[in-house]
């Protein structure tokens, strides 16, 4: 039995859940999302709780995955998800121009990134980036793509990193003296 899959998902007030063949639709105050329900896994709604079940032990890995995806849908439409990034480096900065974020991060040209639909960006103090949206996968992937523009350097500690990310500083070459 999957330890994650057997946990019930509480459905908050104001959230509507529809279970269809192979699909779970969740509608809430922030929007609507859907999650697939694979073959051999089912969903039941009772007493304001969503339970993910499985027909037999052959789909054990999909049991926990389906429950996590359903939980992310419920959390997304009620609270939303936020990813925070920091830009570290002399002269490194970012600015938002509508749905486009412009990054000056040490290259010879500014880099423009178009935010996908469903992801909102807020830049404060030119170095603090906050991405928010209802789809956890989309928000996290967008944050990873932005971080990949200039990954944190282990020697000089410069680059784009997640807020609170700890980096181990490496020592450079000592040279012949």
PDB file of C-alpha atoms in Angstrom:
ATOM      1  CA  UNK A   1       0.000   0.000   0.000  1.00  0.00           C
ATOM      2  CA  UNK A   2       1.292   3.421  -0.899  1.00  0.00           C
ATOM      3  CA  UNK A   3       1.790   5.571   2.193  1.00  0.00           C
ATOM      4  CA  UNK A   4       1.205   8.757   0.222  1.00  0.00           C
ATOM      5  CA  UNK A   5      -1.648   7.379  -1.858  1.00  0.00           C
ATOM      6  CA  UNK A   6      -3.807   6.287   1.068  1.00  0.00           C
ATOM      7  CA  UNK A   7      -3.947   9.766   2.660  1.00  0.00           C
ATOM      8  CA  UNK A   8      -7.279  11.541   2.073  1.00  0.00           C
ATOM      9  CA  UNK A   9      -7.333  14.990   0.463  1.00  0.00           C
ATOM     10  CA  UNK A  10      -9.578  17.474   2.313  1.00  0.00           C
ATOM     11  CA  UNK A  11     -11.720  19.555  -0.033  1.00  0.00           C
ATOM     12  CA  UNK A  12     -12.123  23.148   1.270  1.00  0.00           C
ATOM     13  CA  UNK A  13     -15.414  25.016   1.085  1.00  0.00           C
ATOM     14  CA  UNK A  14     -15.948  26.743  -2.259  1.00  0.00           C
ATOM     15  CA  UNK A  15     -14.046  24.061  -4.168  1.00  0.00           C
ATOM     16  CA  UNK A  16     -15.864  21.823  -6.623  1.00  0.00           C
ATOM     17  CA  UNK A  17     -14.511  18.398  -7.647  1.00  0.00           C
ATOM     18  CA  UNK A  18     -15.784  16.365 -10.602  1.00  0.00           C
ATOM     19  CA  UNK A  19     -14.644  12.821 -11.247  1.00  0.00           C
ATOM     20  CA  UNK A  20     -14.921  11.699 -14.864  1.00  0.00           C
ATOM     21  CA  UNK A  21     -13.574   8.675 -16.706  1.00  0.00           C
ATOM     22  CA  UNK A  22      -9.810   9.067 -16.549  1.00  0.00           C
ATOM     23  CA  UNK A  23      -9.900  12.707 -15.420  1.00  0.00           C
ATOM     24  CA  UNK A  24     -10.302  14.686 -12.205  1.00  0.00           C
ATOM     25  CA  UNK A  25     -11.526  18.280 -12.579  1.00  0.00           C
ATOM     26  CA  UNK A  26     -11.122  20.768  -9.708  1.00  0.00           C
ATOM     27  CA  UNK A  27     -12.656  24.252  -9.732  1.00  0.00           C
ATOM     28  CA  UNK A  28     -12.018  26.811  -7.023  1.00  0.00           C
ATOM     29  CA  UNK A  29     -11.794  30.540  -6.309  1.00  0.00           C
ATOM     30  CA  UNK A  30      -8.494  30.973  -8.193  1.00  0.00           C
ATOM     31  CA  UNK A  31      -9.369  28.948 -11.301  1.00  0.00           C
ATOM     32  CA  UNK A  32      -9.775  25.421 -12.608  1.00  0.00           C
ATOM     33  CA  UNK A  33      -7.315  22.544 -13.069  1.00  0.00           C
ATOM     34  CA  UNK A  34      -7.498  18.911 -14.091  1.00  0.00           C
ATOM     35  CA  UNK A  35      -5.403  15.851 -13.297  1.00  0.00           C
ATOM     36  CA  UNK A  36      -5.325  12.511 -15.131  1.00  0.00           C
ATOM     37  CA  UNK A  37      -6.470   9.336 -13.403  1.00  0.00           C
ATOM     38  CA  UNK A  38      -4.571   6.410 -14.932  1.00  0.00           C
ATOM     39  CA  UNK A  39      -5.944   2.938 -15.602  1.00  0.00           C
ATOM     40  CA  UNK A  40      -6.077   0.832 -12.434  1.00  0.00           C
ATOM     41  CA  UNK A  41      -6.442   3.850 -10.138  1.00  0.00           C
ATOM     42  CA  UNK A  42      -9.754   5.374  -9.081  1.00  0.00           C
ATOM     43  CA  UNK A  43     -11.060   8.366  -7.150  1.00  0.00           C
ATOM     44  CA  UNK A  44     -13.921   8.622  -4.663  1.00  0.00           C
ATOM     45  CA  UNK A  45     -15.481  11.683  -3.085  1.00  0.00           C
ATOM     46  CA  UNK A  46     -17.123  11.286   0.343  1.00  0.00           C
ATOM     47  CA  UNK A  47     -17.683  13.588   3.342  1.00  0.00           C
ATOM     48  CA  UNK A  48     -15.695  16.466   1.823  1.00  0.00           C
ATOM     49  CA  UNK A  49     -12.627  14.285   1.335  1.00  0.00           C
ATOM     50  CA  UNK A  50     -11.163  12.931  -1.879  1.00  0.00           C
ATOM     51  CA  UNK A  51      -9.696   9.436  -1.678  1.00  0.00           C
ATOM     52  CA  UNK A  52      -7.503   7.894  -4.352  1.00  0.00           C
ATOM     53  CA  UNK A  53      -7.892   4.119  -4.552  1.00  0.00           C
ATOM     54  CA  UNK A  54      -6.380   1.405  -6.680  1.00  0.00           C
ATOM     55  CA  UNK A  55      -7.846  -1.751  -8.072  1.00  0.00           C
ATOM     56  CA  UNK A  56      -4.859  -4.029  -7.340  1.00  0.00           C
ATOM     57  CA  UNK A  57      -1.190  -3.843  -6.340  1.00  0.00           C
ATOM     58  CA  UNK A  58       0.142  -3.634  -9.896  1.00  0.00           C
ATOM     59  CA  UNK A  59      -0.188   0.194 -10.063  1.00  0.00           C
ATOM     60  CA  UNK A  60       1.453   1.018  -6.730  1.00  0.00           C
ATOM     61  CA  UNK A  61       3.671   3.799  -8.104  1.00  0.00           C
ATOM     62  CA  UNK A  62       0.790   5.509  -9.901  1.00  0.00           C
ATOM     63  CA  UNK A  63      -1.312   5.469  -6.721  1.00  0.00           C
ATOM     64  CA  UNK A  64       0.923   7.938  -4.872  1.00  0.00           C
ATOM     65  CA  UNK A  65       1.577  10.003  -8.003  1.00  0.00           C
ATOM     66  CA  UNK A  66      -2.129  10.399  -8.749  1.00  0.00           C
ATOM     67  CA  UNK A  67      -2.823  11.441  -5.152  1.00  0.00           C
ATOM     68  CA  UNK A  68      -0.027  14.044  -5.272  1.00  0.00           C
ATOM     69  CA  UNK A  69      -1.282  15.480  -8.572  1.00  0.00           C
ATOM     70  CA  UNK A  70      -4.832  15.684  -7.207  1.00  0.00           C
ATOM     71  CA  UNK A  71      -3.600  17.374  -4.013  1.00  0.00           C
ATOM     72  CA  UNK A  72      -1.622  19.898  -6.082  1.00  0.00           C
ATOM     73  CA  UNK A  73      -4.785  20.703  -8.064  1.00  0.00           C
ATOM     74  CA  UNK A  74      -6.820  21.300  -4.895  1.00  0.00           C
ATOM     75  CA  UNK A  75      -4.076  23.410  -3.295  1.00  0.00           C
ATOM     76  CA  UNK A  76      -3.520  25.366  -6.516  1.00  0.00           C
ATOM     77  CA  UNK A  77      -7.134  26.431  -7.020  1.00  0.00           C
ATOM     78  CA  UNK A  78      -7.543  27.421  -3.355  1.00  0.00           C
ATOM     79  CA  UNK A  79      -4.174  28.928  -2.313  1.00  0.00           C
ATOM     80  CA  UNK A  80      -1.922  28.958  -5.386  1.00  0.00           C
ATOM     81  CA  UNK A  81       1.819  28.362  -5.520  1.00  0.00           C
ATOM     82  CA  UNK A  82       4.730  30.801  -5.201  1.00  0.00           C
ATOM     83  CA  UNK A  83       8.400  30.396  -6.121  1.00  0.00           C
ATOM     84  CA  UNK A  84      10.917  33.054  -5.106  1.00  0.00           C
ATOM     85  CA  UNK A  85      14.267  33.675  -6.807  1.00  0.00           C
ATOM     86  CA  UNK A  86      17.159  36.001  -5.995  1.00  0.00           C
ATOM     87  CA  UNK A  87      19.689  37.561  -8.355  1.00  0.00           C
ATOM     88  CA  UNK A  88      23.176  37.914  -6.844  1.00  0.00           C
ATOM     89  CA  UNK A  89      25.997  39.771  -8.603  1.00  0.00           C
ATOM     90  CA  UNK A  90      27.294  43.262  -9.222  1.00  0.00           C
ATOM     91  CA  UNK A  91      25.193  44.887 -11.952  1.00  0.00           C
ATOM     92  CA  UNK A  92      22.819  41.910 -12.225  1.00  0.00           C
ATOM     93  CA  UNK A  93      19.181  42.973 -12.333  1.00  0.00           C
ATOM     94  CA  UNK A  94      15.779  42.195 -13.769  1.00  0.00           C
ATOM     95  CA  UNK A  95      12.704  44.153 -14.694  1.00  0.00           C
ATOM     96  CA  UNK A  96       9.205  43.199 -15.762  1.00  0.00           C
ATOM     97  CA  UNK A  97       7.631  44.762 -18.829  1.00  0.00           C
ATOM     98  CA  UNK A  98       4.112  43.350 -18.892  1.00  0.00           C
ATOM     99  CA  UNK A  99       4.358  39.583 -19.501  1.00  0.00           C
ATOM    100  CA  UNK A 100       8.047  39.837 -20.467  1.00  0.00           C
ATOM    101  CA  UNK A 101      10.881  39.752 -17.946  1.00  0.00           C
ATOM    102  CA  UNK A 102      14.188  41.341 -19.024  1.00  0.00           C
ATOM    103  CA  UNK A 103      17.359  40.073 -17.318  1.00  0.00           C
ATOM    104  CA  UNK A 104      20.759  41.801 -17.311  1.00  0.00           C
ATOM    105  CA  UNK A 105      22.935  39.073 -15.845  1.00  0.00           C
ATOM    106  CA  UNK A 106      26.445  39.578 -17.138  1.00  0.00           C
ATOM    107  CA  UNK A 107      25.992  38.727 -20.803  1.00  0.00           C
ATOM    108  CA  UNK A 108      26.663  41.186 -23.624  1.00  0.00           C
ATOM    109  CA  UNK A 109      22.913  41.498 -24.222  1.00  0.00           C
ATOM    110  CA  UNK A 110      19.768  41.527 -22.091  1.00  0.00           C
ATOM    111  CA  UNK A 111      17.770  38.291 -22.031  1.00  0.00           C
ATOM    112  CA  UNK A 112      13.998  38.492 -22.472  1.00  0.00           C
ATOM    113  CA  UNK A 113      11.742  35.749 -21.102  1.00  0.00           C
ATOM    114  CA  UNK A 114       8.047  35.589 -21.963  1.00  0.00           C
ATOM    115  CA  UNK A 115       5.977  34.358 -19.019  1.00  0.00           C
ATOM    116  CA  UNK A 116       3.623  31.515 -19.936  1.00  0.00           C
ATOM    117  CA  UNK A 117      -0.119  31.907 -19.418  1.00  0.00           C
ATOM    118  CA  UNK A 118      -0.960  31.085 -15.819  1.00  0.00           C
ATOM    119  CA  UNK A 119       2.293  32.424 -14.336  1.00  0.00           C
ATOM    120  CA  UNK A 120       2.507  35.932 -12.898  1.00  0.00           C
ATOM    121  CA  UNK A 121       5.849  37.609 -12.202  1.00  0.00           C
ATOM    122  CA  UNK A 122       6.607  40.325  -9.683  1.00  0.00           C
ATOM    123  CA  UNK A 123      10.093  41.843  -9.423  1.00  0.00           C
ATOM    124  CA  UNK A 124      11.045  43.935  -6.390  1.00  0.00           C
ATOM    125  CA  UNK A 125      14.311  45.747  -5.706  1.00  0.00           C
ATOM    126  CA  UNK A 126      15.575  44.653  -9.176  1.00  0.00           C
ATOM    127  CA  UNK A 127      16.940  41.437  -7.629  1.00  0.00           C
ATOM    128  CA  UNK A 128      13.964  39.673  -6.016  1.00  0.00           C
ATOM    129  CA  UNK A 129      11.702  37.670  -8.316  1.00  0.00           C
ATOM    130  CA  UNK A 130       8.380  36.148  -7.281  1.00  0.00           C
ATOM    131  CA  UNK A 131       6.544  33.751  -9.604  1.00  0.00           C
ATOM    132  CA  UNK A 132       2.982  32.774  -8.743  1.00  0.00           C
ATOM    133  CA  UNK A 133       0.201  30.728 -10.287  1.00  0.00           C
ATOM    134  CA  UNK A 134      -2.222  27.875  -9.719  1.00  0.00           C
ATOM    135  CA  UNK A 135      -0.330  25.135 -11.579  1.00  0.00           C
ATOM    136  CA  UNK A 136       2.590  23.922  -9.440  1.00  0.00           C
ATOM    137  CA  UNK A 137       4.379  22.215 -12.326  1.00  0.00           C
ATOM    138  CA  UNK A 138       4.197  25.289 -14.573  1.00  0.00           C
ATOM    139  CA  UNK A 139       5.347  27.700 -11.845  1.00  0.00           C
ATOM    140  CA  UNK A 140       8.245  25.429 -10.817  1.00  0.00           C
ATOM    141  CA  UNK A 141       9.346  24.797 -14.419  1.00  0.00           C
ATOM    142  CA  UNK A 142       9.308  28.528 -15.179  1.00  0.00           C
ATOM    143  CA  UNK A 143      11.413  29.176 -12.064  1.00  0.00           C
ATOM    144  CA  UNK A 144      13.868  26.456 -13.125  1.00  0.00           C
ATOM    145  CA  UNK A 145      14.116  27.950 -16.633  1.00  0.00           C
ATOM    146  CA  UNK A 146      14.870  31.405 -15.200  1.00  0.00           C
ATOM    147  CA  UNK A 147      17.451  29.933 -12.798  1.00  0.00           C
ATOM    148  CA  UNK A 148      19.053  28.148 -15.757  1.00  0.00           C
ATOM    149  CA  UNK A 149      19.788  31.472 -17.483  1.00  0.00           C
ATOM    150  CA  UNK A 150      22.673  32.040 -15.042  1.00  0.00           C
ATOM    151  CA  UNK A 151      23.135  29.203 -12.576  1.00  0.00           C
ATOM    152  CA  UNK A 152      24.815  30.100  -9.273  1.00  0.00           C
ATOM    153  CA  UNK A 153      28.606  30.001  -9.565  1.00  0.00           C
ATOM    154  CA  UNK A 154      30.222  27.950  -6.772  1.00  0.00           C
ATOM    155  CA  UNK A 155      33.414  30.078  -6.888  1.00  0.00           C
ATOM    156  CA  UNK A 156      32.110  33.656  -6.942  1.00  0.00           C
ATOM    157  CA  UNK A 157      28.571  32.939  -5.618  1.00  0.00           C
ATOM    158  CA  UNK A 158      27.010  34.973  -8.462  1.00  0.00           C
ATOM    159  CA  UNK A 159      23.932  34.061 -10.472  1.00  0.00           C
ATOM    160  CA  UNK A 160      20.224  33.375 -10.062  1.00  0.00           C
ATOM    161  CA  UNK A 161      19.215  31.144  -7.160  1.00  0.00           C
ATOM    162  CA  UNK A 162      16.104  30.104  -5.299  1.00  0.00           C
ATOM    163  CA  UNK A 163      15.375  32.186  -2.204  1.00  0.00           C
ATOM    164  CA  UNK A 164      16.999  30.491   0.767  1.00  0.00           C
ATOM    165  CA  UNK A 165      19.182  28.218  -1.383  1.00  0.00           C
ATOM    166  CA  UNK A 166      22.506  27.519   0.324  1.00  0.00           C
ATOM    167  CA  UNK A 167      25.598  27.284  -1.850  1.00  0.00           C
ATOM    168  CA  UNK A 168      28.880  25.702  -0.883  1.00  0.00           C
ATOM    169  CA  UNK A 169      31.656  28.059  -1.819  1.00  0.00           C
ATOM    170  CA  UNK A 170      34.591  26.382  -3.541  1.00  0.00           C
ATOM    171  CA  UNK A 171      38.109  27.590  -3.130  1.00  0.00           C
ATOM    172  CA  UNK A 172      39.889  28.680  -6.286  1.00  0.00           C
ATOM    173  CA  UNK A 173      43.406  27.775  -7.355  1.00  0.00           C
ATOM    174  CA  UNK A 174      46.040  28.951  -4.926  1.00  0.00           C
ATOM    175  CA  UNK A 175      48.600  29.899  -7.576  1.00  0.00           C
ATOM    176  CA  UNK A 176      52.398  29.682  -7.307  1.00  0.00           C
ATOM    177  CA  UNK A 177      53.735  32.222  -4.841  1.00  0.00           C
TER     178      UNK A 177
END
